[in-house]
Amino acid sequence: MKLAPYQYIHVKDFNTNITRCIFGPTNFVKQEGEEILHDEPQSFVVLKPYTFAVISDPVVMENGEPVIDKFGAIKVRNGENEIRTDKGYPEPFPLYPGEELVQVDDLTVIPRDYALKVRANRNFIDSEGNARGAGDEWLVRGPSIYIPKIEEDEVEVIQPITIEKNRALKLKANFDCVDCYGKHRSAGEEWLVREQGSYLLNINEIMVELVNAVVLTSFKALHLTATKTFIDVYGKERKAGEEWLVTKEMASTHIYDVYEKLVNEVNPIILNNNEYCYILNPVESGTNKMGKKVLKRGPLAFFLNPGEILEGTIMPNYILGDDQGLLLKALEIYHDEAVGTKLPGDVWMIKGPCNYVPPVEVTIIENRDAIPLDSVEGIYVRNINTGAVRAITGQTYMLNADEQLANKNLPDVVDELLQKQGGVRNRLPHNVVTFRVPYNTVVQIYDYKLKVSRVVFGPDLIMLNPDEEFTVNYLSGSTPKVPGRVKTLCVSLGPTFSTDRIQQVETSDHARLELMLSYNWKFRVDNKEVDGHKIFNVRDFVGDMCSSVASRIRATVASMPFEQFHKSSVRTIRRAIFGFDPKTDRIIDEVENEANNLVIFNVDVQRAEAMDKRTKESLQKTVTQAIETTTKIQEQEARRQAHKVEQEEKAKLVQLVLDDKAKVEGAKKLLLELQAESSGIRSKGQAIAEANAKSEAAEISAKADVTFADLQAKARKIKEFAEIEHDKLMKSLELEHRKNLNLQDINKAKGLADIESKKFKTIMDAIGQDTLVSIASAGPEMQGEMLKSLGLQGYMVMDSKNPINLFTTASGMVLPGDNN
């Protein structure tokens, strides 16, 4: 078998049972008892630069040659692998018997910032003298080329982690180690790497996550809490459980540390020029002052620190006008230049115009506005120091610091009467009670403090003082009168009337009667100061009047029988009420109650009925008979009056007939006269009309002839004028037509001249100035040469059609001043 260079074969000797390696170049002849283990020659293993080969069961080599055992066989490390690189084997090498090529691969190139994780598969001491135990892992950092070793296994290539701006890398130690800062880390401990750039994880480090920074602005802050005592990125020690605020003033961005926990994002509190707020438990020197309160005034923007509380909400400043004020109370000792020193509990008032913000030592009890009061309006004001109540009316009033509105509560009956009679609706308790006294009425008012009363006559307006009350009048009402049925504040002065039904009126013959009477009464007031108070001396003057009148009537009727009373009941009742004047033998016109000046000046008996059946039947029978008698008398009188009226009407009718006949005869006479006059007028009028008609017809005919002649003359004139105008128009049109034709000819000639001129100019421009000069000079020069050749000074050609004046031609041939 022919072996080329870098070829080999394995030959086995059956006699010795040893396999040897034959290298080329050579021609190998197999001996008897030998066997070539390959069908074809095998090539040497060639390692390119930066490659390696893994050989299993490698031979034992010494000084570059395989070691032979005592039997002549090559020693082999069975079960082992050997890694051969291009540096150790720069030349191709064969595989000795027993060796097997497992793989050929490129060496691992570790770039910059990368690393290769390597794991030891057995215990050994590396090239740097470090003892490595099976399972140990470490990193081979780039840039480098990793030379594989049989004791080491490649696990993976570790890629760098790029830490960008505003980001941090959170790491976790899976074993106790020392981090990149040289700080010892316990297993499970986490920390951050904040430096920008590429970071390569250590063998005992695990990447947890990339933490993004939170951008802090004027409108955003972070409320953080510490889960463990540590020193934050700003160099401040934070205790476990401590809370703090990170704002833009501390950093533009913030990355959460591993021991920081976000509680929430805090928005700022923004106060404008006219706003303020109170902050509870403010932070001072890094700690909360519990129970303390501070004032924040705008314009201002700030964040609430942890533990701080916004009391209530943002409140607007108190902008006070001229008619506004604030009632203030000191909660603590307070000093102000305007009001001096105020002790806790002191109350004072500030008035506008001003812009006021209450400090923390002061609380606002209430806002007060000036109360505008008309001349008919008022309020009750109480001085809280003295307790005195006074009424303020007819002005714009603002309560002082030691004043408050006082409520005046009225009895329910007075409130009800004020609504019904005074038109007062939904009265505020502190408003002055007003009542409009109607015309011709009187009201009594009692002052419980001064223990005096006053009387007001209408029409007038009552405004009650704080200690005054209305006198409610309880009067009898209904028919018959019932005490206390009518409630009123004002008493009518009259005149007016009251109706009453008097029962159980008994005559001397024991006839019981029921009377329905109507009294006209009034109060006599001569002096309002004196008589006004007397009106209210008798509280139920209506009931008193009706009782007094009823007793008088009963006494008078009891002294007479029924028949007598029935015949003169009205007179009897009036006499009983008013009395009888013996001097004038007449009933008195009126009766007056001197206690209250009540005057009854008339009485009307509306009905008088008997109450027992017998008396009522007798009265009914008497009434019936009286009615029948009256009816018969009225019938007779009616018949008499009817007969009298009938006779009078008949006489009037006869008189009317005679008058009508006389009028008819006079009318006939007048008719005949008018007919005669009408016939004469008709005849005369007909003759006059015929004459007038003929005259007017002749006149109309003559006028028509004249008008016709005038119209014919006008028609001829119009026709002649129209013909003249027509001729003038035709001449004018013809002249215009000729003018237009001439103008067209002129324009045509001008256009042709312009065309010729443009054509000549175009030709001249096309020929050019030099060409024209050449053409102009060519003729004379050529003629001069021709004449010169003929020996002539000049020549002239002519025919019989164009004779030439030789007298002038000769002179034209001779140049002026030429003697030749």
PDB file of N, CA and C in Angstrom, residues 120-151:
ATOM      1  N   ALA A 120     -15.297  22.897  37.107  1.00  0.00           N
ATOM      2  CA  ALA A 120     -14.319  21.807  37.282  1.00  0.00           C
ATOM      3  C   ALA A 120     -15.045  20.478  37.369  1.00  0.00           C
ATOM      4  N   ASN A 121     -14.569  19.495  36.566  1.00  0.00           N
ATOM      5  CA  ASN A 121     -15.203  18.168  36.600  1.00  0.00           C
ATOM      6  C   ASN A 121     -14.434  17.170  37.472  1.00  0.00           C
ATOM      7  N   ARG A 122     -13.335  17.660  38.048  1.00  0.00           N
ATOM      8  CA  ARG A 122     -12.540  16.846  38.963  1.00  0.00           C
ATOM      9  C   ARG A 122     -11.704  17.779  39.806  1.00  0.00           C
ATOM     10  N   ASN A 123     -11.121  17.229  40.848  1.00  0.00           N
ATOM     11  CA  ASN A 123     -10.240  18.027  41.687  1.00  0.00           C
ATOM     12  C   ASN A 123      -8.886  18.175  41.006  1.00  0.00           C
ATOM     13  N   PHE A 124      -8.398  19.422  40.997  1.00  0.00           N
ATOM     14  CA  PHE A 124      -7.090  19.642  40.397  1.00  0.00           C
ATOM     15  C   PHE A 124      -6.590  20.998  40.840  1.00  0.00           C
ATOM     16  N   ILE A 125      -5.329  21.258  40.517  1.00  0.00           N
ATOM     17  CA  ILE A 125      -4.704  22.550  40.805  1.00  0.00           C
ATOM     18  C   ILE A 125      -4.433  23.206  39.467  1.00  0.00           C
ATOM     19  N   ASP A 126      -4.965  24.408  39.295  1.00  0.00           N
ATOM     20  CA  ASP A 126      -4.858  25.057  37.991  1.00  0.00           C
ATOM     21  C   ASP A 126      -3.487  25.652  37.814  1.00  0.00           C
ATOM     22  N   SER A 127      -3.295  26.321  36.681  1.00  0.00           N
ATOM     23  CA  SER A 127      -1.985  26.867  36.313  1.00  0.00           C
ATOM     24  C   SER A 127      -1.546  27.984  37.241  1.00  0.00           C
ATOM     25  N   GLU A 128      -2.520  28.619  37.940  1.00  0.00           N
ATOM     26  CA  GLU A 128      -2.177  29.705  38.854  1.00  0.00           C
ATOM     27  C   GLU A 128      -1.968  29.215  40.283  1.00  0.00           C
ATOM     28  N   GLY A 129      -2.042  27.891  40.444  1.00  0.00           N
ATOM     29  CA  GLY A 129      -1.810  27.313  41.767  1.00  0.00           C
ATOM     30  C   GLY A 129      -3.042  27.261  42.625  1.00  0.00           C
ATOM     31  N   ASN A 130      -4.234  27.537  42.070  1.00  0.00           N
ATOM     32  CA  ASN A 130      -5.474  27.482  42.839  1.00  0.00           C
ATOM     33  C   ASN A 130      -6.010  26.069  42.826  1.00  0.00           C
ATOM     34  N   ALA A 131      -6.396  25.602  43.982  1.00  0.00           N
ATOM     35  CA  ALA A 131      -6.977  24.268  44.090  1.00  0.00           C
ATOM     36  C   ALA A 131      -8.439  24.351  43.680  1.00  0.00           C
ATOM     37  N   ARG A 132      -8.774  23.542  42.718  1.00  0.00           N
ATOM     38  CA  ARG A 132     -10.146  23.517  42.235  1.00  0.00           C
ATOM     39  C   ARG A 132     -10.771  22.186  42.597  1.00  0.00           C
ATOM     40  N   GLY A 133     -11.974  22.257  43.193  1.00  0.00           N
ATOM     41  CA  GLY A 133     -12.696  21.047  43.511  1.00  0.00           C
ATOM     42  C   GLY A 133     -13.740  20.761  42.469  1.00  0.00           C
ATOM     43  N   ALA A 134     -14.105  19.490  42.362  1.00  0.00           N
ATOM     44  CA  ALA A 134     -15.127  19.104  41.391  1.00  0.00           C
ATOM     45  C   ALA A 134     -16.407  19.880  41.676  1.00  0.00           C
ATOM     46  N   GLY A 135     -16.943  20.501  40.652  1.00  0.00           N
ATOM     47  CA  GLY A 135     -18.154  21.306  40.792  1.00  0.00           C
ATOM     48  C   GLY A 135     -17.905  22.778  40.982  1.00  0.00           C
ATOM     49  N   ASP A 136     -16.636  23.148  41.274  1.00  0.00           N
ATOM     50  CA  ASP A 136     -16.336  24.576  41.389  1.00  0.00           C
ATOM     51  C   ASP A 136     -16.544  25.274  40.056  1.00  0.00           C
ATOM     52  N   GLU A 137     -17.033  26.518  40.136  1.00  0.00           N
ATOM     53  CA  GLU A 137     -17.242  27.338  38.941  1.00  0.00           C
ATOM     54  C   GLU A 137     -16.497  28.650  39.101  1.00  0.00           C
ATOM     55  N   TRP A 138     -15.996  29.146  38.007  1.00  0.00           N
ATOM     56  CA  TRP A 138     -15.326  30.442  37.990  1.00  0.00           C
ATOM     57  C   TRP A 138     -15.452  31.038  36.597  1.00  0.00           C
ATOM     58  N   LEU A 139     -15.022  32.265  36.467  1.00  0.00           N
ATOM     59  CA  LEU A 139     -15.155  32.986  35.204  1.00  0.00           C
ATOM     60  C   LEU A 139     -13.784  33.202  34.593  1.00  0.00           C
ATOM     61  N   VAL A 140     -13.758  33.038  33.303  1.00  0.00           N
ATOM     62  CA  VAL A 140     -12.588  33.430  32.512  1.00  0.00           C
ATOM     63  C   VAL A 140     -13.008  34.663  31.734  1.00  0.00           C
ATOM     64  N   ARG A 141     -12.439  35.816  32.102  1.00  0.00           N
ATOM     65  CA  ARG A 141     -12.887  37.086  31.549  1.00  0.00           C
ATOM     66  C   ARG A 141     -12.133  37.412  30.264  1.00  0.00           C
ATOM     67  N   GLY A 142     -12.839  38.062  29.344  1.00  0.00           N
ATOM     68  CA  GLY A 142     -12.232  38.507  28.100  1.00  0.00           C
ATOM     69  C   GLY A 142     -11.646  39.897  28.253  1.00  0.00           C
ATOM     70  N   PRO A 143     -10.929  40.377  27.228  1.00  0.00           N
ATOM     71  CA  PRO A 143     -10.757  39.667  25.938  1.00  0.00           C
ATOM     72  C   PRO A 143      -9.654  38.630  26.046  1.00  0.00           C
ATOM     73  N   SER A 144      -9.938  37.403  25.617  1.00  0.00           N
ATOM     74  CA  SER A 144      -8.944  36.322  25.635  1.00  0.00           C
ATOM     75  C   SER A 144      -9.471  35.175  24.796  1.00  0.00           C
ATOM     76  N   ILE A 145      -8.531  34.205  24.569  1.00  0.00           N
ATOM     77  CA  ILE A 145      -8.917  32.968  23.882  1.00  0.00           C
ATOM     78  C   ILE A 145      -8.795  31.858  24.911  1.00  0.00           C
ATOM     79  N   TYR A 146      -9.871  31.167  25.118  1.00  0.00           N
ATOM     80  CA  TYR A 146      -9.891  30.118  26.138  1.00  0.00           C
ATOM     81  C   TYR A 146      -9.301  28.840  25.564  1.00  0.00           C
ATOM     82  N   ILE A 147      -8.275  28.365  26.273  1.00  0.00           N
ATOM     83  CA  ILE A 147      -7.666  27.071  25.927  1.00  0.00           C
ATOM     84  C   ILE A 147      -8.333  26.024  26.788  1.00  0.00           C
ATOM     85  N   PRO A 148      -9.099  25.130  26.202  1.00  0.00           N
ATOM     86  CA  PRO A 148      -9.811  24.143  27.011  1.00  0.00           C
ATOM     87  C   PRO A 148      -8.838  23.175  27.693  1.00  0.00           C
ATOM     88  N   LYS A 149      -9.274  22.724  28.850  1.00  0.00           N
ATOM     89  CA  LYS A 149      -8.522  21.741  29.623  1.00  0.00           C
ATOM     90  C   LYS A 149      -9.414  20.563  29.902  1.00  0.00           C
ATOM     91  N   ILE A 150      -8.752  19.412  30.082  1.00  0.00           N
ATOM     92  CA  ILE A 150      -9.520  18.200  30.265  1.00  0.00           C
ATOM     93  C   ILE A 150     -10.251  18.197  31.589  1.00  0.00           C
ATOM     94  N   GLU A 151      -9.729  19.008  32.588  1.00  0.00           N
ATOM     95  CA  GLU A 151     -10.362  19.051  33.909  1.00  0.00           C
ATOM     96  C   GLU A 151     -11.500  20.070  33.960  1.00  0.00           C
TER      97      GLU A 151
END
